[in-house]
PDB file of C-alpha atoms in Angstrom:
ATOM      1  CA  MET A  78      -0.865  -3.546  -6.984  1.00  0.00           C
ATOM      2  CA  GLY A  79       0.262  -6.496  -4.778  1.00  0.00           C
ATOM      3  CA  ARG A  80       1.570 -10.047  -4.735  1.00  0.00           C
ATOM      4  CA  SER A  81      -0.096 -12.454  -2.371  1.00  0.00           C
ATOM      5  CA  SER A  82       1.826 -14.956  -0.380  1.00  0.00           C
ATOM      6  CA  ARG A  83      -0.931 -17.453  -1.185  1.00  0.00           C
ATOM      7  CA  ALA A  84      -3.173 -17.213  -4.227  1.00  0.00           C
ATOM      8  CA  ALA A  85      -6.956 -17.414  -3.831  1.00  0.00           C
ATOM      9  CA  ARG A  86      -8.200 -20.703  -5.199  1.00  0.00           C
ATOM     10  CA  GLY A  87     -11.973 -20.540  -5.596  1.00  0.00           C
ATOM     11  CA  PRO A  88     -15.197 -20.358  -3.675  1.00  0.00           C
ATOM     12  CA  GLU A  89     -16.563 -22.475  -0.832  1.00  0.00           C
ATOM     13  CA  PRO A  90     -20.346 -22.457  -1.145  1.00  0.00           C
ATOM     14  CA  GLU A  91     -21.283 -23.006   2.456  1.00  0.00           C
ATOM     15  CA  ALA A  92     -19.092 -20.240   3.994  1.00  0.00           C
ATOM     16  CA  THR A  93     -20.547 -17.209   5.778  1.00  0.00           C
ATOM     17  CA  THR A  94     -19.270 -13.875   7.106  1.00  0.00           C
ATOM     18  CA  GLY A  95     -20.581 -11.002   9.196  1.00  0.00           C
ATOM     19  CA  PRO A  96     -23.696  -8.880   8.540  1.00  0.00           C
ATOM     20  CA  GLY A  97     -23.563  -6.933   5.334  1.00  0.00           C
ATOM     21  CA  GLY A  98     -20.458  -8.506   4.003  1.00  0.00           C
ATOM     22  CA  ARG A  99     -19.977 -10.867   1.144  1.00  0.00           C
ATOM     23  CA  THR A 100     -20.206 -14.688   1.654  1.00  0.00           C
ATOM     24  CA  HIS A 101     -18.433 -17.314  -0.264  1.00  0.00           C
ATOM     25  CA  ALA A 102     -21.831 -18.709  -1.056  1.00  0.00           C
ATOM     26  CA  GLN A 103     -22.220 -15.661  -3.339  1.00  0.00           C
ATOM     27  CA  GLY A 104     -19.087 -16.622  -5.164  1.00  0.00           C
ATOM     28  CA  PRO A 105     -16.797 -14.246  -7.152  1.00  0.00           C
ATOM     29  CA  LEU A 106     -18.001 -10.937  -8.437  1.00  0.00           C
ATOM     30  CA  SER A 107     -16.947  -8.891 -11.455  1.00  0.00           C
ATOM     31  CA  ARG A 108     -18.022  -5.281 -12.234  1.00  0.00           C
ATOM     32  CA  PRO A 109     -16.762  -2.463 -14.358  1.00  0.00           C
ATOM     33  CA  VAL A 110     -15.556   0.555 -12.373  1.00  0.00           C
ATOM     34  CA  GLY A 111     -13.722   3.735 -13.415  1.00  0.00           C
ATOM     35  CA  SER A 112     -10.281   2.125 -13.464  1.00  0.00           C
ATOM     36  CA  GLY A 113     -11.198  -1.104 -15.254  1.00  0.00           C
ATOM     37  CA  LEU A 114     -12.816  -4.444 -14.404  1.00  0.00           C
ATOM     38  CA  ALA A 115     -12.976  -4.993 -10.685  1.00  0.00           C
ATOM     39  CA  GLU A 116     -13.049  -8.569  -9.501  1.00  0.00           C
ATOM     40  CA  LEU A 117     -13.629  -9.867  -6.001  1.00  0.00           C
ATOM     41  CA  ARG A 118     -12.136 -13.473  -5.650  1.00  0.00           C
ATOM     42  CA  PRO A 119     -12.814 -15.527  -2.548  1.00  0.00           C
ATOM     43  CA  ASP A 120     -10.000 -17.192  -0.544  1.00  0.00           C
ATOM     44  CA  ARG A 121     -10.607 -20.842  -0.346  1.00  0.00           C
ATOM     45  CA  ASP A 122      -9.072 -21.205   3.161  1.00  0.00           C
ATOM     46  CA  ARG A 123     -10.672 -18.133   4.820  1.00  0.00           C
ATOM     47  CA  PRO A 124     -14.427 -17.817   4.440  1.00  0.00           C
ATOM     48  CA  ALA A 125     -14.478 -14.043   4.923  1.00  0.00           C
ATOM     49  CA  ALA A 126     -11.438 -13.175   2.841  1.00  0.00           C
ATOM     50  CA  TRP A 127     -11.525 -11.667  -0.597  1.00  0.00           C
ATOM     51  CA  SER A 128      -8.959 -10.500  -3.130  1.00  0.00           C
ATOM     52  CA  LEU A 129      -9.606  -7.381  -5.177  1.00  0.00           C
ATOM     53  CA  LEU A 130      -8.149  -7.359  -8.762  1.00  0.00           C
ATOM     54  CA  ILE A 131      -8.406  -4.620 -11.312  1.00  0.00           C
ATOM     55  CA  ASP A 132      -8.033  -5.775 -14.929  1.00  0.00           C
ATOM     56  CA  GLY A 133      -6.466  -8.862 -13.544  1.00  0.00           C
ATOM     57  CA  ALA A 134      -3.809  -7.132 -11.439  1.00  0.00           C
ATOM     58  CA  PRO A 135      -4.010  -7.876  -7.663  1.00  0.00           C
ATOM     59  CA  GLN A 136      -4.717  -4.770  -5.699  1.00  0.00           C
ATOM     60  CA  SER A 137      -5.795  -5.746  -2.163  1.00  0.00           C
ATOM     61  CA  LEU A 138      -6.683  -8.543   0.109  1.00  0.00           C
ATOM     62  CA  VAL A 139      -9.401  -8.062   2.740  1.00  0.00           C
ATOM     63  CA  ASP A 140     -10.351 -10.472   5.572  1.00  0.00           C
ATOM     64  CA  LEU A 141     -13.635  -9.228   6.979  1.00  0.00           C
ATOM     65  CA  ALA A 142     -13.142 -11.506  10.003  1.00  0.00           C
ATOM     66  CA  ASP A 143      -9.681 -10.406  10.709  1.00  0.00           C
ATOM     67  CA  PRO A 144      -8.693  -6.904   9.495  1.00  0.00           C
ATOM     68  CA  THR A 145      -5.275  -7.338  10.998  1.00  0.00           C
ATOM     69  CA  ARG A 146      -4.428 -10.003   8.499  1.00  0.00           C
ATOM     70  CA  LEU A 147      -2.341  -8.608   5.674  1.00  0.00           C
ATOM     71  CA  GLY A 148      -2.197 -11.272   2.914  1.00  0.00           C
ATOM     72  CA  PHE A 149      -0.026  -9.314   0.349  1.00  0.00           C
ATOM     73  CA  GLU A 150       3.631  -9.061   0.958  1.00  0.00           C
ATOM     74  CA  TYR A 151       3.875  -5.349   0.333  1.00  0.00           C
ATOM     75  CA  GLN A 152       0.917  -4.668   2.662  1.00  0.00           C
ATOM     76  CA  ARG A 153       2.636  -6.504   5.439  1.00  0.00           C
ATOM     77  CA  ARG A 154       5.751  -4.305   4.916  1.00  0.00           C
ATOM     78  CA  LEU A 155       3.585  -1.220   5.044  1.00  0.00           C
ATOM     79  CA  GLY A 156       1.985  -2.713   8.100  1.00  0.00           C
ATOM     80  CA  HIS A 157       5.289  -2.766   9.804  1.00  0.00           C
ATOM     81  CA  LEU A 158       5.619   0.905   9.282  1.00  0.00           C
ATOM     82  CA  ILE A 159       2.119   1.404  10.694  1.00  0.00           C
ATOM     83  CA  ASP A 160       3.126  -0.583  13.736  1.00  0.00           C
ATOM     84  CA  LEU A 161       6.392   1.332  14.277  1.00  0.00           C
ATOM     85  CA  VAL A 162       5.581   4.984  13.553  1.00  0.00           C
ATOM     86  CA  ALA A 163       4.236   5.406  17.097  1.00  0.00           C
ATOM     87  CA  PRO A 164       4.035   3.407  20.347  1.00  0.00           C
ATOM     88  CA  PRO A 165       1.636   0.415  20.110  1.00  0.00           C
ATOM     89  CA  GLY A 166      -1.946   1.348  20.365  1.00  0.00           C
ATOM     90  CA  ARG A 167      -1.503   5.053  20.033  1.00  0.00           C
ATOM     91  CA  PRO A 168      -4.186   6.527  17.601  1.00  0.00           C
ATOM     92  CA  LEU A 169      -2.658   7.831  14.395  1.00  0.00           C
ATOM     93  CA  THR A 170      -3.677  10.434  11.852  1.00  0.00           C
ATOM     94  CA  VAL A 171      -3.100   8.743   8.460  1.00  0.00           C
ATOM     95  CA  LEU A 172      -3.550  10.010   4.933  1.00  0.00           C
ATOM     96  CA  HIS A 173      -3.898   7.064   2.415  1.00  0.00           C
ATOM     97  CA  LEU A 174      -3.251   8.124  -1.206  1.00  0.00           C
ATOM     98  CA  GLY A 175      -4.954   5.326  -3.108  1.00  0.00           C
ATOM     99  CA  GLY A 176      -7.651   3.345  -1.480  1.00  0.00           C
ATOM    100  CA  GLY A 177      -8.326  -0.022  -3.279  1.00  0.00           C
ATOM    101  CA  ALA A 178     -10.283  -2.171  -0.864  1.00  0.00           C
ATOM    102  CA  LEU A 179      -9.138  -0.026   2.115  1.00  0.00           C
ATOM    103  CA  THR A 180      -7.002  -2.840   3.590  1.00  0.00           C
ATOM    104  CA  LEU A 181      -4.380  -0.675   5.319  1.00  0.00           C
ATOM    105  CA  ALA A 182      -7.069   1.741   6.616  1.00  0.00           C
ATOM    106  CA  ARG A 183      -8.802  -1.297   8.096  1.00  0.00           C
ATOM    107  CA  TYR A 184      -5.573  -2.564   9.614  1.00  0.00           C
ATOM    108  CA  THR A 185      -4.860   0.818  11.185  1.00  0.00           C
ATOM    109  CA  ALA A 186      -8.326   1.161  12.579  1.00  0.00           C
ATOM    110  CA  ALA A 187      -8.176  -2.392  14.060  1.00  0.00           C
ATOM    111  CA  THR A 188      -4.724  -2.034  15.616  1.00  0.00           C
ATOM    112  CA  ARG A 189      -4.890   1.570  16.651  1.00  0.00           C
ATOM    113  CA  PRO A 190      -8.469   2.380  17.758  1.00  0.00           C
ATOM    114  CA  ARG A 191      -9.566   6.007  17.487  1.00  0.00           C
ATOM    115  CA  SER A 192      -7.240   6.680  14.601  1.00  0.00           C
ATOM    116  CA  ARG A 193      -8.334   9.333  12.194  1.00  0.00           C
ATOM    117  CA  GLN A 194      -7.884   8.382   8.618  1.00  0.00           C
ATOM    118  CA  GLN A 195      -8.464   9.993   5.265  1.00  0.00           C
ATOM    119  CA  VAL A 196      -8.287   8.061   1.979  1.00  0.00           C
ATOM    120  CA  ALA A 197      -7.969   9.548  -1.477  1.00  0.00           C
ATOM    121  CA  GLU A 198      -9.447   7.219  -4.102  1.00  0.00           C
ATOM    122  CA  ILE A 199     -10.325   8.799  -7.419  1.00  0.00           C
ATOM    123  CA  ASP A 200     -12.424   5.712  -8.609  1.00  0.00           C
ATOM    124  CA  THR A 201     -15.665   6.432  -6.829  1.00  0.00           C
ATOM    125  CA  ALA A 202     -17.308   3.389  -8.396  1.00  0.00           C
ATOM    126  CA  LEU A 203     -14.674   1.209  -6.887  1.00  0.00           C
ATOM    127  CA  THR A 204     -15.205   2.743  -3.528  1.00  0.00           C
ATOM    128  CA  GLU A 205     -18.956   2.189  -3.766  1.00  0.00           C
ATOM    129  CA  LEU A 206     -18.289  -1.549  -4.700  1.00  0.00           C
ATOM    130  CA  VAL A 207     -15.926  -1.963  -1.772  1.00  0.00           C
ATOM    131  CA  ARG A 208     -18.258  -0.314   0.718  1.00  0.00           C
ATOM    132  CA  ALA A 209     -21.170  -2.475  -0.401  1.00  0.00           C
ATOM    133  CA  GLU A 210     -19.473  -5.798  -0.588  1.00  0.00           C
ATOM    134  CA  LEU A 211     -16.707  -5.501   1.899  1.00  0.00           C
ATOM    135  CA  PRO A 212     -18.207  -2.916   4.492  1.00  0.00           C
ATOM    136  CA  LEU A 213     -16.092  -1.160   7.049  1.00  0.00           C
ATOM    137  CA  GLU A 214     -16.832  -1.707  10.741  1.00  0.00           C
ATOM    138  CA  ARG A 215     -19.025   0.743  12.538  1.00  0.00           C
ATOM    139  CA  GLY A 216     -17.032   3.360  14.540  1.00  0.00           C
ATOM    140  CA  TRP A 217     -13.991   3.390  12.380  1.00  0.00           C
ATOM    141  CA  GLN A 218     -13.043   6.939  11.562  1.00  0.00           C
ATOM    142  CA  ILE A 219     -12.211   6.431   7.931  1.00  0.00           C
ATOM    143  CA  LYS A 220     -13.198   9.178   5.401  1.00  0.00           C
ATOM    144  CA  VAL A 221     -12.861   8.399   1.648  1.00  0.00           C
ATOM    145  CA  ARG A 222     -12.582  11.276  -0.761  1.00  0.00           C
ATOM    146  CA  GLY A 223     -13.351  10.566  -4.449  1.00  0.00           C
ATOM    147  CA  ALA A 224     -10.590  12.786  -5.712  1.00  0.00           C
ATOM    148  CA  ASP A 225      -7.126  12.655  -7.203  1.00  0.00           C
ATOM    149  CA  ALA A 226      -4.434  11.657  -4.719  1.00  0.00           C
ATOM    150  CA  ARG A 227      -2.246  14.643  -5.504  1.00  0.00           C
ATOM    151  CA  GLY A 228      -5.167  17.033  -5.336  1.00  0.00           C
ATOM    152  CA  VAL A 229      -6.026  15.728  -1.802  1.00  0.00           C
ATOM    153  CA  LEU A 230      -2.366  15.962  -0.753  1.00  0.00           C
ATOM    154  CA  GLU A 231      -2.142  19.579  -1.893  1.00  0.00           C
ATOM    155  CA  ARG A 232      -5.178  20.438   0.290  1.00  0.00           C
ATOM    156  CA  THR A 233      -3.874  18.627   3.390  1.00  0.00           C
ATOM    157  CA  PRO A 234      -2.917  21.007   6.083  1.00  0.00           C
ATOM    158  CA  GLU A 235       0.729  21.470   7.101  1.00  0.00           C
ATOM    159  CA  ASP A 236       2.055  19.370  10.051  1.00  0.00           C
ATOM    160  CA  SER A 237      -1.277  17.437  10.280  1.00  0.00           C
ATOM    161  CA  VAL A 238      -0.617  13.741   9.788  1.00  0.00           C
ATOM    162  CA  ASP A 239       1.573  11.128  11.318  1.00  0.00           C
ATOM    163  CA  LEU A 240       1.798   8.875   8.272  1.00  0.00           C
ATOM    164  CA  VAL A 241       1.263   9.375   4.500  1.00  0.00           C
ATOM    165  CA  ILE A 242       1.016   6.180   2.614  1.00  0.00           C
ATOM    166  CA  THR A 243       1.167   6.418  -1.176  1.00  0.00           C
ATOM    167  CA  ASP A 244      -0.181   3.340  -2.932  1.00  0.00           C
ATOM    168  CA  VAL A 245      -1.462   4.955  -6.156  1.00  0.00           C
ATOM    169  CA  PHE A 246      -1.938   2.734  -9.157  1.00  0.00           C
ATOM    170  CA  SER A 247      -3.781   3.325 -12.488  1.00  0.00           C
ATOM    171  CA  GLY A 248      -4.243  -0.208 -13.519  1.00  0.00           C
ATOM    172  CA  ALA A 249      -0.794  -1.751 -12.700  1.00  0.00           C
ATOM    173  CA  ARG A 250       1.173   1.525 -12.980  1.00  0.00           C
ATOM    174  CA  THR A 251       1.852   4.431 -10.605  1.00  0.00           C
ATOM    175  CA  PRO A 252       0.877   7.712 -12.430  1.00  0.00           C
ATOM    176  CA  ALA A 253       3.818  10.075 -13.184  1.00  0.00           C
ATOM    177  CA  HIS A 254       2.375  12.983 -11.140  1.00  0.00           C
ATOM    178  CA  CYS A 255       2.548  10.994  -8.009  1.00  0.00           C
ATOM    179  CA  THR A 256       6.231  10.121  -8.334  1.00  0.00           C
ATOM    180  CA  THR A 257       8.027  13.509  -8.292  1.00  0.00           C
ATOM    181  CA  VAL A 258      10.042  15.745  -6.043  1.00  0.00           C
ATOM    182  CA  GLU A 259       7.104  18.149  -5.993  1.00  0.00           C
ATOM    183  CA  PHE A 260       4.721  15.486  -4.875  1.00  0.00           C
ATOM    184  CA  THR A 261       7.145  14.241  -2.230  1.00  0.00           C
ATOM    185  CA  THR A 262       7.612  17.807  -0.993  1.00  0.00           C
ATOM    186  CA  LEU A 263       3.844  18.070  -0.501  1.00  0.00           C
ATOM    187  CA  ALA A 264       3.976  14.804   1.474  1.00  0.00           C
ATOM    188  CA  ALA A 265       6.708  16.132   3.685  1.00  0.00           C
ATOM    189  CA  ARG A 266       4.821  19.290   4.355  1.00  0.00           C
ATOM    190  CA  ALA A 267       1.796  17.384   5.467  1.00  0.00           C
ATOM    191  CA  LEU A 268       3.740  15.490   8.034  1.00  0.00           C
ATOM    192  CA  ALA A 269       3.606  16.250  11.727  1.00  0.00           C
ATOM    193  CA  PRO A 270       6.985  16.313  13.605  1.00  0.00           C
ATOM    194  CA  GLY A 271       8.258  12.760  13.774  1.00  0.00           C
ATOM    195  CA  GLY A 272       5.978  11.605  10.918  1.00  0.00           C
ATOM    196  CA  TRP A 273       6.799   9.282   8.146  1.00  0.00           C
ATOM    197  CA  TYR A 274       6.251   8.950   4.433  1.00  0.00           C
ATOM    198  CA  ALA A 275       5.814   5.463   2.852  1.00  0.00           C
ATOM    199  CA  ALA A 276       5.264   4.496  -0.712  1.00  0.00           C
ATOM    200  CA  ASN A 277       4.529   1.259  -2.551  1.00  0.00           C
ATOM    201  CA  ILE A 278       6.014   1.049  -6.077  1.00  0.00           C
ATOM    202  CA  ALA A 279       6.610  -1.751  -8.616  1.00  0.00           C
ATOM    203  CA  ASP A 280       9.535  -2.413 -10.887  1.00  0.00           C
ATOM    204  CA  GLY A 281      11.696  -5.058 -12.391  1.00  0.00           C
ATOM    205  CA  GLY A 282      14.921  -5.803 -14.280  1.00  0.00           C
ATOM    206  CA  ALA A 283      17.577  -3.214 -13.641  1.00  0.00           C
ATOM    207  CA  LEU A 284      15.020  -1.331 -11.374  1.00  0.00           C
ATOM    208  CA  PRO A 285      15.505   2.141 -13.152  1.00  0.00           C
ATOM    209  CA  PHE A 286      12.137   3.455 -11.666  1.00  0.00           C
ATOM    210  CA  ALA A 287      12.971   2.280  -8.211  1.00  0.00           C
ATOM    211  CA  ARG A 288      16.380   3.893  -8.311  1.00  0.00           C
ATOM    212  CA  SER A 289      14.901   7.093  -9.538  1.00  0.00           C
ATOM    213  CA  GLN A 290      12.297   6.965  -6.768  1.00  0.00           C
ATOM    214  CA  VAL A 291      15.056   6.489  -4.169  1.00  0.00           C
ATOM    215  CA  ALA A 292      16.776   9.632  -5.581  1.00  0.00           C
ATOM    216  CA  THR A 293      13.485  11.535  -5.596  1.00  0.00           C
ATOM    217  CA  LEU A 294      12.844  10.789  -1.903  1.00  0.00           C
ATOM    218  CA  ALA A 295      16.385  11.501  -0.906  1.00  0.00           C
ATOM    219  CA  ALA A 296      16.090  14.962  -2.449  1.00  0.00           C
ATOM    220  CA  VAL A 297      13.417  15.699   0.204  1.00  0.00           C
ATOM    221  CA  PHE A 298      14.076  13.516   3.219  1.00  0.00           C
ATOM    222  CA  PRO A 299      17.337  12.910   5.006  1.00  0.00           C
ATOM    223  CA  GLU A 300      16.357   9.419   6.256  1.00  0.00           C
ATOM    224  CA  LEU A 301      15.354   6.681   3.913  1.00  0.00           C
ATOM    225  CA  CYS A 302      15.082   2.911   3.552  1.00  0.00           C
ATOM    226  CA  LEU A 303      13.783   0.444   0.979  1.00  0.00           C
ATOM    227  CA  ILE A 304      12.142  -2.940   1.665  1.00  0.00           C
ATOM    228  CA  ALA A 305      11.877  -5.566  -1.066  1.00  0.00           C
ATOM    229  CA  ASP A 306      12.161  -9.151  -1.905  1.00  0.00           C
ATOM    230  CA  PRO A 307      15.846 -10.136  -2.680  1.00  0.00           C
ATOM    231  CA  ALA A 308      14.735 -11.551  -5.995  1.00  0.00           C
ATOM    232  CA  VAL A 309      13.240  -8.220  -7.053  1.00  0.00           C
ATOM    233  CA  LEU A 310      16.443  -6.324  -5.839  1.00  0.00           C
ATOM    234  CA  ARG A 311      18.532  -8.713  -7.995  1.00  0.00           C
ATOM    235  CA  GLY A 312      16.291  -8.096 -11.061  1.00  0.00           C
ATOM    236  CA  LYS A 313      15.141 -11.667 -11.116  1.00  0.00           C
ATOM    237  CA  ARG A 314      11.463 -10.857 -11.096  1.00  0.00           C
ATOM    238  CA  PHE A 315       9.010  -7.886 -11.349  1.00  0.00           C
ATOM    239  CA  GLY A 316       7.532  -7.001  -7.979  1.00  0.00           C
ATOM    240  CA  ASN A 317       6.731  -4.428  -5.243  1.00  0.00           C
ATOM    241  CA  LEU A 318       9.234  -2.375  -3.370  1.00  0.00           C
ATOM    242  CA  VAL A 319       8.253  -0.308  -0.291  1.00  0.00           C
ATOM    243  CA  LEU A 320      10.025   2.984   0.444  1.00  0.00           C
ATOM    244  CA  ALA A 321       9.917   4.767   3.822  1.00  0.00           C
ATOM    245  CA  ALA A 322      11.285   8.183   4.514  1.00  0.00           C
ATOM    246  CA  ALA A 323      11.420  10.705   7.384  1.00  0.00           C
ATOM    247  CA  HIS A 324      13.151  13.710   8.919  1.00  0.00           C
ATOM    248  CA  THR A 325      14.093  11.674  11.954  1.00  0.00           C
ATOM    249  CA  PRO A 326      15.927   8.240  12.069  1.00  0.00           C
ATOM    250  CA  LEU A 327      13.951   5.190  11.080  1.00  0.00           C
ATOM    251  CA  PRO A 328      13.940   2.010  13.143  1.00  0.00           C
ATOM    252  CA  ILE A 329      16.165   0.076  10.713  1.00  0.00           C
ATOM    253  CA  ALA A 330      17.083  -2.714  13.127  1.00  0.00           C
ATOM    254  CA  GLU A 331      13.417  -3.498  13.955  1.00  0.00           C
ATOM    255  CA  LEU A 332      12.307  -3.204  10.351  1.00  0.00           C
ATOM    256  CA  THR A 333      15.069  -5.556   9.313  1.00  0.00           C
ATOM    257  CA  ARG A 334      14.088  -8.121  11.844  1.00  0.00           C
ATOM    258  CA  ARG A 335      10.459  -7.984  10.863  1.00  0.00           C
ATOM    259  CA  ALA A 336      11.256  -8.190   7.118  1.00  0.00           C
ATOM    260  CA  ALA A 337      13.536 -11.116   7.585  1.00  0.00           C
ATOM    261  CA  SER A 338      11.074 -13.040   9.774  1.00  0.00           C
ATOM    262  CA  ASP A 339       8.172 -12.579   7.260  1.00  0.00           C
ATOM    263  CA  PRO A 340       6.942 -15.640   5.488  1.00  0.00           C
ATOM    264  CA  ALA A 341       8.053 -13.856   2.233  1.00  0.00           C
ATOM    265  CA  HIS A 342      11.640 -12.817   3.317  1.00  0.00           C
ATOM    266  CA  ALA A 343      12.596  -9.277   2.449  1.00  0.00           C
ATOM    267  CA  ARG A 344      15.687  -7.237   2.636  1.00  0.00           C
ATOM    268  CA  VAL A 345      15.982  -3.646   4.021  1.00  0.00           C
ATOM    269  CA  GLU A 346      18.430  -1.408   2.155  1.00  0.00           C
ATOM    270  CA  HIS A 347      19.528   1.794   3.867  1.00  0.00           C
ATOM    271  CA  GLY A 348      22.501   4.060   4.345  1.00  0.00           C
ATOM    272  CA  ARG A 349      25.506   3.550   2.029  1.00  0.00           C
ATOM    273  CA  ALA A 350      23.989   0.436   0.377  1.00  0.00           C
ATOM    274  CA  LEU A 351      20.840   2.457  -0.577  1.00  0.00           C
ATOM    275  CA  THR A 352      23.078   5.299  -1.689  1.00  0.00           C
ATOM    276  CA  ASP A 353      24.978   2.878  -3.891  1.00  0.00           C
ATOM    277  CA  PHE A 354      21.716   1.421  -5.154  1.00  0.00           C
ATOM    278  CA  ALA A 355      20.579   4.811  -6.413  1.00  0.00           C
ATOM    279  CA  ALA A 356      23.982   5.859  -7.624  1.00  0.00           C
ATOM    280  CA  GLY A 357      23.575   7.838 -10.926  1.00  0.00           C
ATOM    281  CA  ALA A 358      19.751   8.003 -10.761  1.00  0.00           C
ATOM    282  CA  VAL A 359      18.147  11.318 -11.324  1.00  0.00           C
ATOM    283  CA  PRO A 360      15.245  12.525  -9.126  1.00  0.00           C
ATOM    284  CA  ALA A 361      11.926  12.725 -11.014  1.00  0.00           C
ATOM    285  CA  THR A 362      10.218  16.118 -11.398  1.00  0.00           C
ATOM    286  CA  ASP A 363       6.922  17.290 -12.694  1.00  0.00           C
ATOM    287  CA  ALA A 364       8.710  18.188 -15.973  1.00  0.00           C
ATOM    288  CA  THR A 365      10.521  14.788 -16.357  1.00  0.00           C
ATOM    289  CA  ALA A 366       8.514  12.132 -14.581  1.00  0.00           C
ATOM    290  CA  ALA A 367       6.971   9.046 -16.297  1.00  0.00           C
ATOM    291  CA  PRO A 368       4.613   6.351 -14.954  1.00  0.00           C
ATOM    292  CA  SER A 369       6.087   3.225 -13.348  1.00  0.00           C
ATOM    293  CA  PRO A 370       6.782   0.452 -15.925  1.00  0.00           C
ATOM    294  CA  GLU A 371       4.176  -1.810 -17.352  1.00  0.00           C
ATOM    295  CA  PRO A 372       4.351  -5.280 -15.749  1.00  0.00           C
ATOM    296  CA  PRO A 373       5.600  -7.931 -18.103  1.00  0.00           C
ATOM    297  CA  PRO A 374       2.954 -10.222 -19.625  1.00  0.00           C
ATOM    298  CA  GLY A 375       1.831 -13.126 -17.463  1.00  0.00           C
ATOM    299  CA  VAL A 376       3.274 -11.656 -14.204  1.00  0.00           C
ATOM    300  CA  PHE A 377      -0.008 -12.157 -12.377  1.00  0.00           C
ATOM    301  CA  ARG A 378      -0.756 -15.663 -13.589  1.00  0.00           C
TER     302      ARG A 378
END
């Protein structure tokens, strides 16, 4: 689930894009998939750009002409982590838990050629729609598995990936079994030395789910930070929060600089401030976890 820095505003009939991809002349598309009603909506200002929504909840934005463009705030924050996990241009091995329109896999492939990526997306009908209407470029090493994210994580070899990105939503909620200490321990096991774990979550109000997720990751990883809109952190609106965790220090200063210079300004919480943020929160376990909260009515309008 995401929030775009600029909403899509309708089709441009004369626009075109590359071979095999959708054109704005084709207009919006709606199709039932396993997780609900999938919609592809055109971006008025960019002829090859499309937003994916599931049951009205924004999931991804793809620009077929420029896969390095990340239109959603949370995706840009995850993009910063992709940029910083290794020296520029070095190929990565990435495991994406949750696929959507494969925006972050496209970004990684474009910015880090020869990267090897695996995507776990349980909704095979959604993957078929995305591949048909928003095709991947030839030569990209992106393998999509039609399976549950946790099941794929359980089968991932130890010390095998540079980055695990969890962006798992059923509708607009993260399933409980992908929010626990046990799940996070599996992610830590999959990481190669120096690798990072990242998660996109959503919460609002007093942020009880986000606080519990910080406590959950802190039970597994010694290094941790949270990136979010200040209004979300103050409980003024429901929105996305990105968590990053590692066994080695994270580049907090550079993440802070990038988050502050983004068109949608974000704050990076870490160290004592993050400990205080999660004070009193209890880590989620397989026995106690619940899905992330339902977004309030009208949040996506």
